[in-house]
Amino acid sequence: MKCFGENSLSSVVGVLLKIAWWVVLVGSIIAGVVFAMLLFSKPLGDWIADQVIKLNATSNIREIYNWALILKIIALPYIGIVVALQLQIIKKAQHLFANFTNNVVFNKSNVQITAKISNLLIGYSILTVNFSLLLVSIILVILCVIIRDGTKLQEEHDLTV
Amino acid sequence: MSIIFRLDRVMADRKISLNELAKRIDLTDSNLSIFKTGKAKAVRISTMDALCRELNCQPGDLLEYQPDGKNIVE
């Protein structure tokens, strides 16, 4: 299977990313509302906790009630930032793969998109304390330099007569 | 860079159009235009050879070095 152009691996990944973006958006809204209820509404929180315990008896979801107020207040914005980063990363990746689908590989906009994705991924991996993701983002920074150099070579090739 | 592209002048001297020259040296019009307008970053020896052959000139007639100037087209 070819990597770039129509009906390629890039176009398939592009479609998957579009679906992923909506799944993350809807999932995070639902999860956010449920989590807020658990944190701040005792009756609704109890009902949700009961449902979760029915599904998974070993769940220790009720421990959330024992969290300090400051932790409860910080938790929601933290989740909001993490979800926003996820959505941004997916959106940027969508743009990148759309360019790949259009056979635009070594291009200045791809360099910028890759740089933005790597920066966002570094932030995301630090926030979620995920070191394997940090490694991926460092590889992406290197890939960004490779695409930048490739763009220069492509430009030189295009302007060679 | 301070290279002046003199293709325009040589073409005018030989009374040859860009399309005609492009056909003769087997180059696309757009590529020859890149050379003519001084946007080229590199020139193949084979292109230079074909240009000199068709225009009956020396490479120095097509390119000229001028200190502290930008890529200039004449």
mmCIF file of C-alpha atoms in Angstrom:
data_model
loop_
_atom_site.group_PDB
_atom_site.id
_atom_site.type_symbol
_atom_site.label_atom_id
_atom_site.label_comp_id
_atom_site.label_asym_id
_atom_site.label_seq_id
_atom_site.Cartn_x
_atom_site.Cartn_y
_atom_site.Cartn_z
ATOM 1 C CA MET A 1 0.000 0.000 0.000
ATOM 2 C CA LYS A 2 1.340 3.409 -0.922
ATOM 3 C CA CYS A 3 1.994 5.940 1.822
ATOM 4 C CA PHE A 4 1.027 9.238 0.135
ATOM 5 C CA GLY A 5 -1.745 10.337 -2.225
ATOM 6 C CA GLU A 6 -5.346 9.285 -2.760
ATOM 7 C CA ASN A 7 -6.403 5.847 -1.428
ATOM 8 C CA SER A 8 -3.187 5.541 0.555
ATOM 9 C CA LEU A 9 -2.239 4.807 4.143
ATOM 10 C CA SER A 10 -2.301 8.563 4.823
ATOM 11 C CA SER A 11 -5.910 8.918 3.657
ATOM 12 C CA VAL A 12 -6.947 6.001 5.910
ATOM 13 C CA VAL A 13 -5.158 7.555 8.897
ATOM 14 C CA GLY A 14 -6.789 10.897 8.027
ATOM 15 C CA VAL A 15 -10.267 9.360 8.241
ATOM 16 C CA LEU A 16 -9.374 7.575 11.512
ATOM 17 C CA LEU A 17 -8.153 10.871 12.972
ATOM 18 C CA LYS A 18 -11.416 12.600 12.024
ATOM 19 C CA ILE A 19 -13.349 9.878 13.859
ATOM 20 C CA ALA A 20 -10.911 10.007 16.804
ATOM 21 C CA TRP A 21 -11.389 13.776 17.129
ATOM 22 C CA TRP A 22 -15.163 13.430 17.538
ATOM 23 C CA VAL A 23 -14.825 10.406 19.843
ATOM 24 C CA VAL A 24 -12.428 12.325 22.105
ATOM 25 C CA LEU A 25 -14.646 15.426 22.052
ATOM 26 C CA VAL A 26 -17.885 13.599 22.904
ATOM 27 C CA GLY A 27 -16.146 11.236 25.347
ATOM 28 C CA SER A 28 -14.457 14.074 27.185
ATOM 29 C CA ILE A 29 -17.677 16.074 27.485
ATOM 30 C CA ILE A 30 -19.505 13.057 28.957
ATOM 31 C CA ALA A 31 -16.544 12.157 31.199
ATOM 32 C CA GLY A 32 -16.211 15.785 32.300
ATOM 33 C CA VAL A 33 -19.865 16.034 33.315
ATOM 34 C CA VAL A 34 -19.750 12.667 35.146
ATOM 35 C CA PHE A 35 -16.521 13.605 36.930
ATOM 36 C CA ALA A 36 -17.932 17.001 37.945
ATOM 37 C CA MET A 37 -21.012 15.270 39.390
ATOM 38 C CA LEU A 38 -18.808 12.840 41.308
ATOM 39 C CA LEU A 39 -16.768 15.701 42.714
ATOM 40 C CA PHE A 40 -19.400 18.246 43.574
ATOM 41 C CA SER A 41 -22.866 16.616 43.704
ATOM 42 C CA LYS A 42 -23.245 14.032 46.465
ATOM 43 C CA PRO A 43 -26.643 12.510 45.414
ATOM 44 C CA LEU A 44 -25.792 12.292 41.715
ATOM 45 C CA GLY A 45 -22.240 11.255 42.558
ATOM 46 C CA ASP A 46 -23.558 8.440 44.773
ATOM 47 C CA TRP A 47 -25.784 7.181 41.982
ATOM 48 C CA ILE A 48 -22.874 7.227 39.466
ATOM 49 C CA ALA A 49 -20.577 5.518 41.996
ATOM 50 C CA ASP A 50 -23.206 2.786 42.533
ATOM 51 C CA GLN A 51 -23.418 2.170 38.783
ATOM 52 C CA VAL A 52 -19.617 1.988 38.493
ATOM 53 C CA ILE A 53 -19.404 -0.410 41.459
ATOM 54 C CA LYS A 54 -22.118 -2.595 39.870
ATOM 55 C CA LEU A 55 -19.956 -2.862 36.749
ATOM 56 C CA ASN A 56 -16.678 -3.282 38.628
ATOM 57 C CA ALA A 57 -16.978 -4.433 42.247
ATOM 58 C CA THR A 58 -13.308 -3.776 43.030
ATOM 59 C CA SER A 59 -13.593 -0.119 41.978
ATOM 60 C CA ASN A 60 -12.562 2.348 44.688
ATOM 61 C CA ILE A 61 -14.402 5.257 43.087
ATOM 62 C CA ARG A 62 -15.807 6.481 46.418
ATOM 63 C CA GLU A 63 -12.315 7.598 47.418
ATOM 64 C CA ILE A 64 -12.914 10.687 45.293
ATOM 65 C CA TYR A 65 -15.145 12.009 48.118
ATOM 66 C CA ASN A 66 -12.128 12.056 50.415
ATOM 67 C CA TRP A 67 -10.095 14.299 48.106
ATOM 68 C CA ALA A 68 -9.165 17.712 49.484
ATOM 69 C CA LEU A 69 -11.288 20.600 48.133
ATOM 70 C CA ILE A 70 -8.301 22.213 46.440
ATOM 71 C CA LEU A 71 -7.575 18.921 44.630
ATOM 72 C CA LYS A 72 -11.209 18.756 43.505
ATOM 73 C CA ILE A 73 -11.011 22.322 42.193
ATOM 74 C CA ILE A 74 -7.730 21.667 40.342
ATOM 75 C CA ALA A 75 -8.879 18.329 38.876
ATOM 76 C CA LEU A 76 -11.413 19.740 36.410
ATOM 77 C CA PRO A 77 -9.197 22.401 34.768
ATOM 78 C CA TYR A 78 -6.388 19.818 34.620
ATOM 79 C CA ILE A 79 -8.631 17.385 32.725
ATOM 80 C CA GLY A 80 -9.820 20.275 30.539
ATOM 81 C CA ILE A 81 -6.245 21.187 29.584
ATOM 82 C CA VAL A 82 -5.341 17.552 28.879
ATOM 83 C CA VAL A 83 -8.421 17.082 26.664
ATOM 84 C CA ALA A 84 -7.774 20.391 24.872
ATOM 85 C CA LEU A 85 -4.189 19.264 24.168
ATOM 86 C CA GLN A 86 -5.456 15.904 22.874
ATOM 87 C CA LEU A 87 -7.925 17.607 20.547
ATOM 88 C CA GLN A 88 -5.281 20.052 19.295
ATOM 89 C CA ILE A 89 -2.801 17.229 18.616
ATOM 90 C CA ILE A 90 -5.425 15.239 16.703
ATOM 91 C CA LYS A 91 -6.485 18.330 14.702
ATOM 92 C CA LYS A 92 -2.864 19.131 13.743
ATOM 93 C CA ALA A 93 -2.263 15.487 12.813
ATOM 94 C CA GLN A 94 -5.399 15.670 10.626
ATOM 95 C CA HIS A 95 -3.924 18.647 8.736
ATOM 96 C CA LEU A 96 -0.612 16.827 8.328
ATOM 97 C CA PHE A 97 -2.223 13.693 6.927
ATOM 98 C CA ALA A 98 -4.511 15.777 4.678
ATOM 99 C CA ASN A 99 -1.336 17.256 3.161
ATOM 100 C CA PHE A 100 0.132 13.759 2.780
ATOM 101 C CA THR A 101 -3.083 12.640 1.054
ATOM 102 C CA ASN A 102 -2.675 15.553 -1.376
ATOM 103 C CA ASN A 103 0.911 14.411 -2.072
ATOM 104 C CA VAL A 104 2.341 17.437 -0.277
ATOM 105 C CA VAL A 105 5.164 15.941 1.780
ATOM 106 C CA PHE A 106 8.180 18.244 1.883
ATOM 107 C CA ASN A 107 6.519 21.569 2.456
ATOM 108 C CA LYS A 108 6.998 24.485 4.849
ATOM 109 C CA SER A 109 3.493 24.092 6.298
ATOM 110 C CA ASN A 110 4.261 20.443 7.143
ATOM 111 C CA VAL A 111 7.374 21.591 9.015
ATOM 112 C CA GLN A 112 5.283 24.033 11.046
ATOM 113 C CA ILE A 113 2.566 21.452 11.732
ATOM 114 C CA THR A 114 5.111 18.823 12.840
ATOM 115 C CA ALA A 115 6.832 21.369 15.099
ATOM 116 C CA LYS A 116 3.476 22.309 16.674
ATOM 117 C CA ILE A 117 2.515 18.656 17.187
ATOM 118 C CA SER A 118 5.846 17.884 18.847
ATOM 119 C CA ASN A 119 5.534 20.932 21.140
ATOM 120 C CA LEU A 120 1.970 19.978 22.092
ATOM 121 C CA LEU A 121 3.017 16.369 22.626
ATOM 122 C CA ILE A 122 5.886 17.451 24.913
ATOM 123 C CA GLY A 123 3.396 19.466 26.992
ATOM 124 C CA TYR A 124 0.914 16.594 27.020
ATOM 125 C CA SER A 125 3.512 13.998 28.040
ATOM 126 C CA ILE A 126 4.750 16.231 30.885
ATOM 127 C CA LEU A 127 1.194 16.903 32.117
ATOM 128 C CA THR A 128 0.241 13.232 32.032
ATOM 129 C CA VAL A 129 3.695 12.080 33.258
ATOM 130 C CA ASN A 130 4.037 9.755 30.275
ATOM 131 C CA PHE A 131 7.715 9.279 29.458
ATOM 132 C CA SER A 132 7.183 6.970 26.483
ATOM 133 C CA LEU A 133 5.146 9.758 24.892
ATOM 134 C CA LEU A 134 7.965 12.191 25.700
ATOM 135 C CA LEU A 135 10.298 9.906 23.755
ATOM 136 C CA VAL A 136 7.856 9.910 20.826
ATOM 137 C CA SER A 137 7.697 13.713 20.912
ATOM 138 C CA ILE A 138 11.509 13.924 20.864
ATOM 139 C CA ILE A 139 11.525 11.617 17.816
ATOM 140 C CA LEU A 140 8.935 13.953 16.284
ATOM 141 C CA VAL A 141 11.241 16.941 16.876
ATOM 142 C CA ILE A 142 13.963 15.055 14.962
ATOM 143 C CA LEU A 143 11.432 14.210 12.230
ATOM 144 C CA CYS A 144 10.569 17.900 12.021
ATOM 145 C CA VAL A 145 14.250 18.721 11.334
ATOM 146 C CA ILE A 146 14.318 15.964 8.675
ATOM 147 C CA ILE A 147 11.199 17.387 6.967
ATOM 148 C CA ARG A 148 12.732 20.896 7.150
ATOM 149 C CA ASP A 149 15.922 19.683 5.453
ATOM 150 C CA GLY A 150 13.844 17.685 2.955
ATOM 151 C CA THR A 151 11.866 20.837 2.150
ATOM 152 C CA LYS A 152 15.104 22.693 1.418
ATOM 153 C CA LEU A 153 16.247 19.860 -0.873
ATOM 154 C CA GLN A 154 12.837 19.757 -2.581
ATOM 155 C CA GLU A 155 12.975 23.513 -3.159
ATOM 156 C CA GLU A 156 16.497 23.203 -4.567
ATOM 157 C CA HIS A 157 15.380 20.353 -6.818
ATOM 158 C CA ASP A 158 12.394 22.367 -8.047
ATOM 159 C CA LEU A 159 14.614 25.357 -8.800
ATOM 160 C CA THR A 160 17.308 23.362 -10.588
ATOM 161 C CA VAL A 161 17.194 23.789 -14.341
ATOM 162 C CA MET B 1 24.496 35.660 -4.351
ATOM 163 C CA SER B 2 25.692 38.113 -6.910
ATOM 164 C CA ILE B 3 25.105 36.275 -10.157
ATOM 165 C CA ILE B 4 23.524 38.158 -13.033
ATOM 166 C CA PHE B 5 21.520 36.095 -15.491
ATOM 167 C CA ARG B 6 22.091 37.323 -19.059
ATOM 168 C CA LEU B 7 19.865 34.836 -20.893
ATOM 169 C CA ASP B 8 17.375 37.558 -21.831
ATOM 170 C CA ARG B 9 20.057 39.604 -23.582
ATOM 171 C CA VAL B 10 21.546 36.628 -25.426
ATOM 172 C CA MET B 11 18.067 35.508 -26.528
ATOM 173 C CA ALA B 12 17.306 39.004 -27.813
ATOM 174 C CA ASP B 13 20.620 39.062 -29.719
ATOM 175 C CA ARG B 14 19.806 35.699 -31.322
ATOM 176 C CA LYS B 15 16.154 36.734 -31.876
ATOM 177 C CA ILE B 16 14.838 33.531 -30.326
ATOM 178 C CA SER B 17 11.732 33.162 -28.156
ATOM 179 C CA LEU B 18 11.560 31.356 -24.839
ATOM 180 C CA ASN B 19 9.221 28.679 -26.214
ATOM 181 C CA GLU B 20 11.454 28.026 -29.205
ATOM 182 C CA LEU B 21 14.590 27.775 -27.079
ATOM 183 C CA ALA B 22 12.849 25.539 -24.545
ATOM 184 C CA LYS B 23 11.808 23.186 -27.358
ATOM 185 C CA ARG B 24 15.308 23.095 -28.831
ATOM 186 C CA ILE B 25 17.058 22.250 -25.575
ATOM 187 C CA ASP B 26 14.294 19.873 -24.431
ATOM 188 C CA LEU B 27 13.404 21.842 -21.299
ATOM 189 C CA THR B 28 9.971 22.931 -20.083
ATOM 190 C CA ASP B 29 8.992 26.580 -20.535
ATOM 191 C CA SER B 30 8.583 26.995 -16.795
ATOM 192 C CA ASN B 31 12.079 25.666 -16.078
ATOM 193 C CA LEU B 32 13.639 27.930 -18.665
ATOM 194 C CA SER B 33 11.633 30.802 -17.231
ATOM 195 C CA ILE B 34 13.103 30.025 -13.784
ATOM 196 C CA PHE B 35 16.577 30.376 -15.327
ATOM 197 C CA LYS B 36 15.620 33.522 -17.248
ATOM 198 C CA THR B 37 14.136 35.281 -14.231
ATOM 199 C CA GLY B 38 17.095 34.400 -12.011
ATOM 200 C CA LYS B 39 15.111 32.266 -9.566
ATOM 201 C CA ALA B 40 17.221 29.179 -10.288
ATOM 202 C CA LYS B 41 19.229 27.808 -7.379
ATOM 203 C CA ALA B 42 21.291 25.423 -9.501
ATOM 204 C CA VAL B 43 22.033 24.846 -13.153
ATOM 205 C CA ARG B 44 22.854 21.416 -14.583
ATOM 206 C CA ILE B 45 25.953 21.163 -16.755
ATOM 207 C CA SER B 46 23.769 19.429 -19.365
ATOM 208 C CA THR B 47 21.395 22.444 -19.434
ATOM 209 C CA MET B 48 24.307 24.851 -19.762
ATOM 210 C CA ASP B 49 25.763 22.685 -22.516
ATOM 211 C CA ALA B 50 22.461 22.688 -24.433
ATOM 212 C CA LEU B 51 21.984 26.444 -23.981
ATOM 213 C CA CYS B 52 25.524 27.228 -25.187
ATOM 214 C CA ARG B 53 25.085 24.883 -28.153
ATOM 215 C CA GLU B 54 21.762 26.365 -29.255
ATOM 216 C CA LEU B 55 22.671 29.990 -28.598
ATOM 217 C CA ASN B 56 26.215 29.570 -29.866
ATOM 218 C CA CYS B 57 27.711 31.274 -26.848
ATOM 219 C CA GLN B 58 29.942 30.679 -23.825
ATOM 220 C CA PRO B 59 28.665 30.003 -20.257
ATOM 221 C CA GLY B 60 30.132 33.354 -19.302
ATOM 222 C CA ASP B 61 27.786 35.046 -21.752
ATOM 223 C CA LEU B 62 24.813 33.663 -19.833
ATOM 224 C CA LEU B 63 26.054 34.207 -16.277
ATOM 225 C CA GLU B 64 28.083 37.030 -14.818
ATOM 226 C CA TYR B 65 29.443 37.581 -11.340
ATOM 227 C CA GLN B 66 29.001 41.010 -9.836
ATOM 228 C CA PRO B 67 30.299 41.623 -6.288
ATOM 229 C CA ASP B 68 27.853 42.822 -3.597
ATOM 230 C CA GLY B 69 24.743 42.527 -5.705
ATOM 231 C CA LYS B 70 21.729 40.279 -5.491
ATOM 232 C CA ASN B 71 20.575 37.869 -8.201
ATOM 233 C CA ILE B 72 19.973 40.305 -11.004
ATOM 234 C CA VAL B 73 18.188 39.595 -14.260
ATOM 235 C CA GLU B 74 18.904 41.621 -17.353
#
